[in-house]
Coordinates of C-alpha atoms in Angstrom, one line a residue:
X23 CA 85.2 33.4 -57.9
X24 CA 84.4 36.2 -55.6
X25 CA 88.1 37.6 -54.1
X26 CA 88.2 37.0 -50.7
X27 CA 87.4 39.9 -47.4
X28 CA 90.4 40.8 -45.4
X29 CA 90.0 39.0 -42.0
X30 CA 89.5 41.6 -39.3
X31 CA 91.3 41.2 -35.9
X32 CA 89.5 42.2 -32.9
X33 CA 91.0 45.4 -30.9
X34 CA 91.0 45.2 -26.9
X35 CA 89.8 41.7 -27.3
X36 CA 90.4 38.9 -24.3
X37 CA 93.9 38.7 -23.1
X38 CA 96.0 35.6 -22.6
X39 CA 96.2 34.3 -19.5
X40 CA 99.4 34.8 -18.8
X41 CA 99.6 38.2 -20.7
X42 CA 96.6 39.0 -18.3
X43 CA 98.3 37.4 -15.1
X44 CA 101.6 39.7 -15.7
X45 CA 99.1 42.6 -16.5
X46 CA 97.3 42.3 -13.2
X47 CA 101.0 41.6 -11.5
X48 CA 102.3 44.6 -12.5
X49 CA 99.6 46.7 -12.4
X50 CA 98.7 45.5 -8.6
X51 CA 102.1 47.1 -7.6
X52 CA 101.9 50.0 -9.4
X53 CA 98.5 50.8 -8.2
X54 CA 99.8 50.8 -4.4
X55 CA 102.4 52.4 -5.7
X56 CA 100.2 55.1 -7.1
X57 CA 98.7 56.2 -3.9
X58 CA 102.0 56.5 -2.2
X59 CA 102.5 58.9 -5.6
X60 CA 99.4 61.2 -4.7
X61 CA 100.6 61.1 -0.4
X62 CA 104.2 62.3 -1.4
X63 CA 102.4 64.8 -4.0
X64 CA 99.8 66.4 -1.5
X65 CA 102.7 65.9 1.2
X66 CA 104.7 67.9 -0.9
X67 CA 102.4 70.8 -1.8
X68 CA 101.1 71.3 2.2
X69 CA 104.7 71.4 3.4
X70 CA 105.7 74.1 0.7
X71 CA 102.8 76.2 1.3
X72 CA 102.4 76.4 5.0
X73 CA 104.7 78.1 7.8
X74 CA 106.7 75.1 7.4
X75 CA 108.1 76.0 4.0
X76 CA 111.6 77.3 4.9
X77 CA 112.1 73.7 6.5
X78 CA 111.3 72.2 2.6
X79 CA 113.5 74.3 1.0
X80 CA 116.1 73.7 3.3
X81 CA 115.7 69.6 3.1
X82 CA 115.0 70.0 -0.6
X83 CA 118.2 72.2 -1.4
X84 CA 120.6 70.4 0.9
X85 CA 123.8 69.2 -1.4
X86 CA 125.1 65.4 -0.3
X87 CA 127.9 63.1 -2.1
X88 CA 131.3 63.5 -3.7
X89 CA 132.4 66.6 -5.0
X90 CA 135.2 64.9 -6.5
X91 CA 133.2 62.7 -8.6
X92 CA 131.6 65.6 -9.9
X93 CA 128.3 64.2 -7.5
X94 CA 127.9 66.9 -4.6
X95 CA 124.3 67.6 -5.3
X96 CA 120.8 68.2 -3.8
X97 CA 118.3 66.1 -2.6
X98 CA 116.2 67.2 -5.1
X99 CA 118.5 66.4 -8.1
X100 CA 119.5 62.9 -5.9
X101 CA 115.4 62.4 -6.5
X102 CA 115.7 63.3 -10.1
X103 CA 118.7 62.2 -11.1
X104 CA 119.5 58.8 -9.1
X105 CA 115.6 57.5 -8.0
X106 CA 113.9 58.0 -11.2
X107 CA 116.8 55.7 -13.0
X108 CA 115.3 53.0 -10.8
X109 CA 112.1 53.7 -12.9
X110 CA 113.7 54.2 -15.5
X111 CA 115.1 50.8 -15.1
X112 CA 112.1 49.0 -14.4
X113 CA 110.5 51.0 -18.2
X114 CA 113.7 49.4 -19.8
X115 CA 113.1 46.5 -18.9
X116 CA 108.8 46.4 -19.6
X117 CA 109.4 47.6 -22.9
X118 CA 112.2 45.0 -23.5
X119 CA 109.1 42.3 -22.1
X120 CA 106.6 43.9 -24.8
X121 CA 108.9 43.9 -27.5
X122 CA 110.0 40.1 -26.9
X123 CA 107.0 38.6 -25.3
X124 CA 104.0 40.9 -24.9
X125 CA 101.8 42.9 -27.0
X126 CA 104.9 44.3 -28.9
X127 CA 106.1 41.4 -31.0
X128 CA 103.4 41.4 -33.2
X129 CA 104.1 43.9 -35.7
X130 CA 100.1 44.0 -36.3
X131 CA 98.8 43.5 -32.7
X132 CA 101.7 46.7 -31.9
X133 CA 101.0 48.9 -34.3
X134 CA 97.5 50.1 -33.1
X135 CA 99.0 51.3 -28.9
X136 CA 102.2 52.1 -30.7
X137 CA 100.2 54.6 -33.2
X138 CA 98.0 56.0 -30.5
X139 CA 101.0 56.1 -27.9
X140 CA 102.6 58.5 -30.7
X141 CA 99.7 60.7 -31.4
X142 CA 98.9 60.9 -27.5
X143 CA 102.9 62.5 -27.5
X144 CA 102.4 63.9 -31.0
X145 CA 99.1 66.0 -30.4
X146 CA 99.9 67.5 -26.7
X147 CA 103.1 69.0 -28.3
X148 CA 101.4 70.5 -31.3
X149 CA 99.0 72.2 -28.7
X150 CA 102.1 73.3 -26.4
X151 CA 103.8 75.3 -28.9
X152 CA 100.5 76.5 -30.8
X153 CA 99.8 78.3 -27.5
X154 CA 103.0 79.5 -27.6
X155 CA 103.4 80.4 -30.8
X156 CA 99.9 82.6 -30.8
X157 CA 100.8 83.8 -27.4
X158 CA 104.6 84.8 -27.6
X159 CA 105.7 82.3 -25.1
X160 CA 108.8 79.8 -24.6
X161 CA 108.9 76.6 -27.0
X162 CA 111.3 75.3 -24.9
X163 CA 108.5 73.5 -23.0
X164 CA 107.1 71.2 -26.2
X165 CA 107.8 67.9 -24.4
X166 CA 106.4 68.9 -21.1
X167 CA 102.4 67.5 -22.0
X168 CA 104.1 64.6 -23.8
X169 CA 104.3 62.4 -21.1
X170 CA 102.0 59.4 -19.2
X171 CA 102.4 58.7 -15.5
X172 CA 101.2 55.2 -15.1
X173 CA 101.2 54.7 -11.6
X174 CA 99.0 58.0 -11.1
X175 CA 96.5 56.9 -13.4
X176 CA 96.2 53.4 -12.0
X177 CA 95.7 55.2 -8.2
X178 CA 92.6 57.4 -9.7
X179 CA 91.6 54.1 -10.6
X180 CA 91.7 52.6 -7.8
X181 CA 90.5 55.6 -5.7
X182 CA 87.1 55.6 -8.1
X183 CA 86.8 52.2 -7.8
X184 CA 86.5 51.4 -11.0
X185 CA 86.5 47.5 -12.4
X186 CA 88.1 48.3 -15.3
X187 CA 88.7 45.5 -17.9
X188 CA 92.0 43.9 -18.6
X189 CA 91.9 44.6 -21.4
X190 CA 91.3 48.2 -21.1
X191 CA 94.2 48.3 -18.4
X192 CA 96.4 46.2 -20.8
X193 CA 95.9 49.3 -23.3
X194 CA 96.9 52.2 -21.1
X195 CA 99.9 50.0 -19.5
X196 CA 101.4 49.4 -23.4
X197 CA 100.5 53.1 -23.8
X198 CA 102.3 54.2 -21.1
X199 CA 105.4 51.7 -21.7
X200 CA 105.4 53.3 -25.4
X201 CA 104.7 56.7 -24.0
X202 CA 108.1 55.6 -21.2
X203 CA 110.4 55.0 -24.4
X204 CA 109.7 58.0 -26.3
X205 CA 110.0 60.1 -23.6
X206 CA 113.5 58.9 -22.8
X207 CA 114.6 59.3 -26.5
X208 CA 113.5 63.5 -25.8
X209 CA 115.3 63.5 -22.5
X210 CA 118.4 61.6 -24.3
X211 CA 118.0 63.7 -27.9
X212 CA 117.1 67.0 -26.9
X213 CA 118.0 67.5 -23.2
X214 CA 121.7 66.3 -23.7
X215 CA 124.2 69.2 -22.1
X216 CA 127.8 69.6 -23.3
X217 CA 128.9 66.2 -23.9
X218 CA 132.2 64.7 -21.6
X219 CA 133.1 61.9 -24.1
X220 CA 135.7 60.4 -21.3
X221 CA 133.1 60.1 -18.8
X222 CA 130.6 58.9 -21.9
X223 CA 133.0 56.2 -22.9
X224 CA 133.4 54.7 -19.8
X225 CA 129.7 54.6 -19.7
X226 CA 130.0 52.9 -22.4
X227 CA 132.6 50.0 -21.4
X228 CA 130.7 50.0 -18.2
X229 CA 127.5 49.0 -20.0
X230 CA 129.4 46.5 -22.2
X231 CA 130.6 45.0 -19.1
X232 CA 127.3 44.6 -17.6
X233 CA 125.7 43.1 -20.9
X234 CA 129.1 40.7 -21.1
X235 CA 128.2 39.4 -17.3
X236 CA 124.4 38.7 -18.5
X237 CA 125.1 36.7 -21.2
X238 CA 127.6 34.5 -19.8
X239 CA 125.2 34.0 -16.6
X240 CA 127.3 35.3 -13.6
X241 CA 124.5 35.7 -11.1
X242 CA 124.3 37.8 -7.8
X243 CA 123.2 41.6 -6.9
X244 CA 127.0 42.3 -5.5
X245 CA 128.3 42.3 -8.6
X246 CA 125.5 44.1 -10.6
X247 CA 124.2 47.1 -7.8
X248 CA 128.1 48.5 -8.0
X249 CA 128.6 48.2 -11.2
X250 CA 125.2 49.5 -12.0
X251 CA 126.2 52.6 -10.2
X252 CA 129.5 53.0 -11.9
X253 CA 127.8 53.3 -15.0
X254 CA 124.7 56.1 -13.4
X255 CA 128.0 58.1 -12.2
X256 CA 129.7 58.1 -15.6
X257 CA 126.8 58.6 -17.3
X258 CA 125.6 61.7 -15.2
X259 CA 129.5 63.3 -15.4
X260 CA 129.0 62.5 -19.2
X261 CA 126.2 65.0 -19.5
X262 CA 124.1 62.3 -21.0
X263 CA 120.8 62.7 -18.5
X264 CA 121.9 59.5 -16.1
X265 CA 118.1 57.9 -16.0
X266 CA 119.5 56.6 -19.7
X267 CA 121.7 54.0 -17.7
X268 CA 118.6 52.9 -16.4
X269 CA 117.2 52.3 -19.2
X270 CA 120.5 50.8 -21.2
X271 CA 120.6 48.2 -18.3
X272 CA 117.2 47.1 -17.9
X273 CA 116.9 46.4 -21.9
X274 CA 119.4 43.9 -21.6
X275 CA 118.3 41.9 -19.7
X276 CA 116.6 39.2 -20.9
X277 CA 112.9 38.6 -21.2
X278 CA 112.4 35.6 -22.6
X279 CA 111.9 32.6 -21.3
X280 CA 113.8 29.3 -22.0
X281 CA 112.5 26.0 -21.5
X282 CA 111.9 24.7 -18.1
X283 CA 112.0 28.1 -16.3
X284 CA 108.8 29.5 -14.9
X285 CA 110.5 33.2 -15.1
X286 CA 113.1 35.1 -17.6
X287 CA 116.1 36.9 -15.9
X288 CA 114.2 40.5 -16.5
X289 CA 110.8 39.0 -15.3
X290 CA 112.6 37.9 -11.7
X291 CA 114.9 41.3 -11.3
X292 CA 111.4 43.5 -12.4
X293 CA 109.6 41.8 -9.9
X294 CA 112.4 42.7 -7.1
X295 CA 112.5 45.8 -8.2
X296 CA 108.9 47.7 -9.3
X297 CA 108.0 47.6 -5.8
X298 CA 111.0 49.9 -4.8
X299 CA 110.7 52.1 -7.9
X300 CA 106.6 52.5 -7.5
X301 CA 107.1 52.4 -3.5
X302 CA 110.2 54.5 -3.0
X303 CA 111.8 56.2 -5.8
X304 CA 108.9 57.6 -7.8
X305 CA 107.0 59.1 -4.3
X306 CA 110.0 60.2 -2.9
X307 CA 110.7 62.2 -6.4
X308 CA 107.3 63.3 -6.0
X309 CA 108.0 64.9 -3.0
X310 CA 111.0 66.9 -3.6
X311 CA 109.5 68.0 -7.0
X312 CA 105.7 68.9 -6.4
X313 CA 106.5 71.2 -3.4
X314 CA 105.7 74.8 -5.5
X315 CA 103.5 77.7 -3.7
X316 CA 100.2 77.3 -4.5
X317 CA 98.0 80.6 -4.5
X318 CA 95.2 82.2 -6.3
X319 CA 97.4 84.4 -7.8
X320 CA 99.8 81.7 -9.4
X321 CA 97.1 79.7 -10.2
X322 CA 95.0 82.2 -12.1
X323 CA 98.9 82.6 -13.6
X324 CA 98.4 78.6 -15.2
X325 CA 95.8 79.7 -17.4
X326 CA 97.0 83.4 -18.9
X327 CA 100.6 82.7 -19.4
X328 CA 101.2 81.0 -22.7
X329 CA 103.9 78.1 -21.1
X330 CA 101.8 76.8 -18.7
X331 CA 98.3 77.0 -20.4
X332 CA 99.9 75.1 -22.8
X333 CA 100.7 72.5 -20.4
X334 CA 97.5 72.1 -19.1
X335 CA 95.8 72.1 -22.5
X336 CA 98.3 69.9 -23.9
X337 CA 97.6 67.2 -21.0
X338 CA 93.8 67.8 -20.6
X339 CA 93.2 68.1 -24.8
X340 CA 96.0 66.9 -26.9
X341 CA 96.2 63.3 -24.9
X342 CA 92.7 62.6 -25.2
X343 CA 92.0 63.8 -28.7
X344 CA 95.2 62.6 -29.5
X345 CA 95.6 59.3 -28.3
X346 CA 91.6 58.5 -29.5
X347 CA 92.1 59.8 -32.7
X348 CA 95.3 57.8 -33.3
X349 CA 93.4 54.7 -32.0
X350 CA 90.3 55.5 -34.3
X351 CA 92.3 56.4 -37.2
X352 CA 94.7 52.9 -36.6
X353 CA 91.6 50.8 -36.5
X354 CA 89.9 52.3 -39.6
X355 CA 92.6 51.8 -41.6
X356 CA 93.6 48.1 -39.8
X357 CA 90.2 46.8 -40.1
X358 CA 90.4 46.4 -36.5
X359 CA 87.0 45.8 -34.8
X360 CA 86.2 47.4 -31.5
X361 CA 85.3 44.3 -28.7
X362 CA 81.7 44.2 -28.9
X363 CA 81.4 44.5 -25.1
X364 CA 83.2 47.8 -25.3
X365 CA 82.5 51.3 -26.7
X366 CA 84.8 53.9 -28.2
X367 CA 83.3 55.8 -25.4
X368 CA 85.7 53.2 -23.4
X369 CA 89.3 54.4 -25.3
X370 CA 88.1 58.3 -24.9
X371 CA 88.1 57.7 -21.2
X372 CA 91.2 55.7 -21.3
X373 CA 93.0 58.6 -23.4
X374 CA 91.6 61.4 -21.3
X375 CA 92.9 59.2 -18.4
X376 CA 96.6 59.5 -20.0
X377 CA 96.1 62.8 -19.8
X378 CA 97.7 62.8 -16.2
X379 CA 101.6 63.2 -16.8
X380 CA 103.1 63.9 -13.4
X381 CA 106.4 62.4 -12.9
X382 CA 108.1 62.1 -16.0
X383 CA 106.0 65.8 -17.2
X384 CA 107.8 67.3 -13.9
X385 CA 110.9 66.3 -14.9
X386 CA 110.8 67.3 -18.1
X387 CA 110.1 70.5 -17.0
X388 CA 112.8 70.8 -14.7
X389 CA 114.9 70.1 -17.7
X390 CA 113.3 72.6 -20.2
X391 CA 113.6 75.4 -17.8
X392 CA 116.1 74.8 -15.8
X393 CA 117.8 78.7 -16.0
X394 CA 114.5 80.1 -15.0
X395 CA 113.5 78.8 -11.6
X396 CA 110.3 80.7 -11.0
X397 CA 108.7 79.2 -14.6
X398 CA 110.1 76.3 -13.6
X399 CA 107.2 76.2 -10.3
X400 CA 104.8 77.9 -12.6
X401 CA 105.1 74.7 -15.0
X402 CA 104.9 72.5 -12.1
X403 CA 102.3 73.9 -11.1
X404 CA 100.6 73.5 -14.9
X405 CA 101.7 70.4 -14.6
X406 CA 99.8 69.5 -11.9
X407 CA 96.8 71.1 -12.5
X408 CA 96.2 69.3 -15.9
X409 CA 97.6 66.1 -14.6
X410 CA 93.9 66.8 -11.8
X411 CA 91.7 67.9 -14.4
X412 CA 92.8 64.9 -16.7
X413 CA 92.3 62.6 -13.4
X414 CA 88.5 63.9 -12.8
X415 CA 87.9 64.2 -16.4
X416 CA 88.3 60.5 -17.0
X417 CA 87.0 59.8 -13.7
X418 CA 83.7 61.1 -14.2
X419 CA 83.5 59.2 -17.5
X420 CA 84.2 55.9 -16.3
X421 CA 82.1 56.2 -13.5
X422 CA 79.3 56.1 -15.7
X423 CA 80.5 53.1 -17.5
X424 CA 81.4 51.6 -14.1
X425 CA 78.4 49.4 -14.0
X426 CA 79.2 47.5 -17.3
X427 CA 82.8 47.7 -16.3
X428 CA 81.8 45.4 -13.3
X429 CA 80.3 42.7 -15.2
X430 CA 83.0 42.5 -17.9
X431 CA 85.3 42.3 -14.6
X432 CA 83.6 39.6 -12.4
X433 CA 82.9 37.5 -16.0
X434 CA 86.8 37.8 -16.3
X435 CA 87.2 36.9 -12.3
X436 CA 84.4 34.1 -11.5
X437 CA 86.1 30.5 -10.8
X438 CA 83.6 28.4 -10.1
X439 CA 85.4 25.3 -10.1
X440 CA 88.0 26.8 -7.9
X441 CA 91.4 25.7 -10.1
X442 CA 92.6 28.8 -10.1
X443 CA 92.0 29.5 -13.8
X444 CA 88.6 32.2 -14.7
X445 CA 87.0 30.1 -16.3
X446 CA 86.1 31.8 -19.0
X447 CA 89.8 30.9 -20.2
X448 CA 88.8 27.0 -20.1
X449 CA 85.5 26.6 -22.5
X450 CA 87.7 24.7 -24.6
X451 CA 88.7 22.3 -21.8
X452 CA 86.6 19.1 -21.5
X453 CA 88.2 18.3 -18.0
X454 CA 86.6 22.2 -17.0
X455 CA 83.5 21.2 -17.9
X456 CA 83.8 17.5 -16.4
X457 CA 84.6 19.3 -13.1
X458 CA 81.3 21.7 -13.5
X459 CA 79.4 19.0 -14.4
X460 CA 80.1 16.9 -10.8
X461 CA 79.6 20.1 -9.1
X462 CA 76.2 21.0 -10.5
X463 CA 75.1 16.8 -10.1
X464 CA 76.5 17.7 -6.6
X465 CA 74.0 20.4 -6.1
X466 CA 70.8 19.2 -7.9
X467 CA 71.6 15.7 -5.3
X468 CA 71.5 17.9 -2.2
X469 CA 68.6 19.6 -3.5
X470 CA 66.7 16.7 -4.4
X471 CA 67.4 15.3 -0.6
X472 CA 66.1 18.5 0.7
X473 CA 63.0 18.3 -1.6
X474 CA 62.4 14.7 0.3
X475 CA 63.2 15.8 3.4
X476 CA 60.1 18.8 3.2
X477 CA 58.2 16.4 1.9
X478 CA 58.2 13.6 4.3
X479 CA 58.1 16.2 7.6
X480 CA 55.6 18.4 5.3
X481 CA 57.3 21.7 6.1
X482 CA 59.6 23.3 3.6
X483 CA 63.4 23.5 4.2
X484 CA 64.7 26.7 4.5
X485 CA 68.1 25.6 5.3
X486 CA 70.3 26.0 8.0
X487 CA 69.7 29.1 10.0

């Protein structure tokens, strides 16, 4: 008896409807979310490099908040430091969603994003400090091209127009939630100051205490939004970087759902909150951090000084060949088959398209060189150019797919019977095709009374003006 064939499993197949109804959810918000991204970004860069650029230092630089608490500090590091934990929060609490009831908690339908998510962060930094290494320049950068801003990918998307697939944006959202945890795990690991284990240890209790509140139910944002900032402010005195509270908190909360309820806990609060980390804290970040001078001096400077031409080579080069080559190399040795309505063509564009690092990239490299100030603008500005080239790369390339992208996307859209459900999720529903049945007899009877109605006046029908 012959041995039997490992069964292949299909890679960016069709979604589930409700993995694909969260997906769309989530991504809606952080597309809108994405183009107030680029209006803070190009806000930013005009008002630092016009006559108007003493005025955004001065906003930028201006120090609010208790001094006692050890929390007198700019707008800038407010941005930084107290906005992005928002995001922060909102990534805790995605990848606690994945791991529990997404893509995620299927060891074999997780490994292949997880893989390419790790060679995407992987590759970029083995470009970073090979440039650097050939060309004398600071290592201290590495992490800088590591990073995948989500919401300023999805805006390119939306600004090119293109129909992409679900499950194509499924793919780069697990990517970037992957991409969200590892890059916390550098800021945490390798960014961590001189440690203040009081301050740490109250973090600590105040992070028990908020996990102990969850799971015995207590219910209400009075209780939670104080406490929540307890924790940031012992967790920033600790030396900890204070976006890890977000984090902490938003992965225990709980994703799951129990029977009879139509949301989880961490489904309700994400939904409350994306809009105000992808409408306010991640724009307004944007625009105390993307404000560097911008001349043709500093930006012939991004591509001969080894720090930042490793950036931009890192995001432009190592996410793309990194992230297909992990995909390509996880399928080969899965025996995962490729959709057959998609190309690999399809995941290059997707990984060139993570090539845009932005938020998370900038303030990485705040954090990297933060006793230099003047590389700290030249990697900004690194940053931002590769994060543009990544955004037109990709763009280009899926604008020539964009004509199959459309038809994938309006087979995945079309309701004919008007339930509410595509209906390519209901083939296997007798009732669905009961319903299409009386709508087509419908049609063929209203034809067949026009087709009497020429006849007998012996003019064709043309309708209704």
């Amino acid at each position: 008896m012959a041995a039997s064939t490992p069964r292949k499993h299909t890679f960016l197949g069709r979604l589930s409807l409700p993995e694909r109804t969260f997906v769309a959810n989530a991504l809606r918000t952080e597309t809108v979310g994405g183009v107030l991204l680029l209006v803070a970004a190009i806000t930013a860069l005009i008002w630092a490099n016009t006559p108007l650029k003493e005025s955004y230092e001065t906003v930028r630089d201006f120090h609010l908040g208790p001094g006692s608490l050890g929390l007198d500090l700019s707008v800038q590091h407010w941005a930084a430091d107290g906005l992005l934990a928002v995001f922060f929060f909102v990534a805790g609490i995605e990848l606690k969603r994945e791991l529990v009831a997404g893509d995620l908690r299927d060891p074999k339908a997780a490994a292949l994003p997880v893989i390419a998510a790790l060679c995407g962060m992987a590759v970029p930094a083995l470009v970073y400090t090979l440039v650097n290494t050939v060309g004398g320049g600071s290592l201290s950068g590495w992490a800088v091209p590591t990073a995948t801003d989500i919401a300023f990918a999805l805006a390119v998307l939306a600004v090119i127009g293109t129909s992409l697939p679900s499950a194509l944006r499924a793919f780069l959202l697990t990517l970037a939630v992957v991409d969200d945890l590892f890059a916390i795990l550098i800021i945490a690991v390798f960014f961590t100051s001189d440690l203040n284990f009081a301050a740490l240890g109250g973090a600590v209790i105040g992070l028990a205490v908020f996990w102990l509140l969850l799971r015995k139910g207590v219910r209400g944002w009075y209780v939670y939004v104080p406490l929540a900032v307890v924790v940031w402010g012992l967790m920033y005195n600790s030396g900890v970087h204070a976006t890890i509270a977000g984090v902490a908190m938003g992965l225990m909360l709980r994703c799951h759902r129990k029977e009879g309820e139509g949301h989880s806990p961490g489904e309700h609060v994400e939904h409350l909150v994306r809009p105000l980390s992808a409408g306010l804290a991640v724009p307004l970040f944007a625009l105390f951090s993307a404000g560097v001078a911008i001349s043709g001096g500093a930006l012939g400077d991004v591509f001969t000084q080894p720090e930042t031409l490793g950036v931009v080579l890192g995001l432009v080069v190592g996410k793309a060949v990194g992230i297909f080559g992990g995909t390509w190399l996880a399928a080969r040795f899965t025996r995962a088959e490729l959709n057959d309505d998609l190309a690999w063509a399809d995941v290059f564009a997707v990984a060139s398209l993570a090539g845009i690092g932005f938020t998370v990239s900038l303030l990485i490299g705040e954090l990297a060189f933060s006793d230099d100030p003047a590389l700290t603008d030249e990697v900004k500005a690194a940053v931002l150019v590769g994060s543009l080239t990544a955004a037109v790369f990709s763009g280009i390339l899926l604008k020539i797919r964009n004509a199959k992208y459309r038809t994938l996307y309006e087979d995945e859209e079309r309701d004919e019977d008007l339930d509410g459900i595509p209906d390519i999720y209901e083939q296997d529903n007798p009732e669905y095709h009961l319903r299409m049945a009386e709508i087509y007899e419908k049609k063929a009877a209203e034809h067949r009374r026009r087709a009497e109605t020429a006849a007998g006046s012996g003019e064709p029908d043309h309708g209704p003006a």
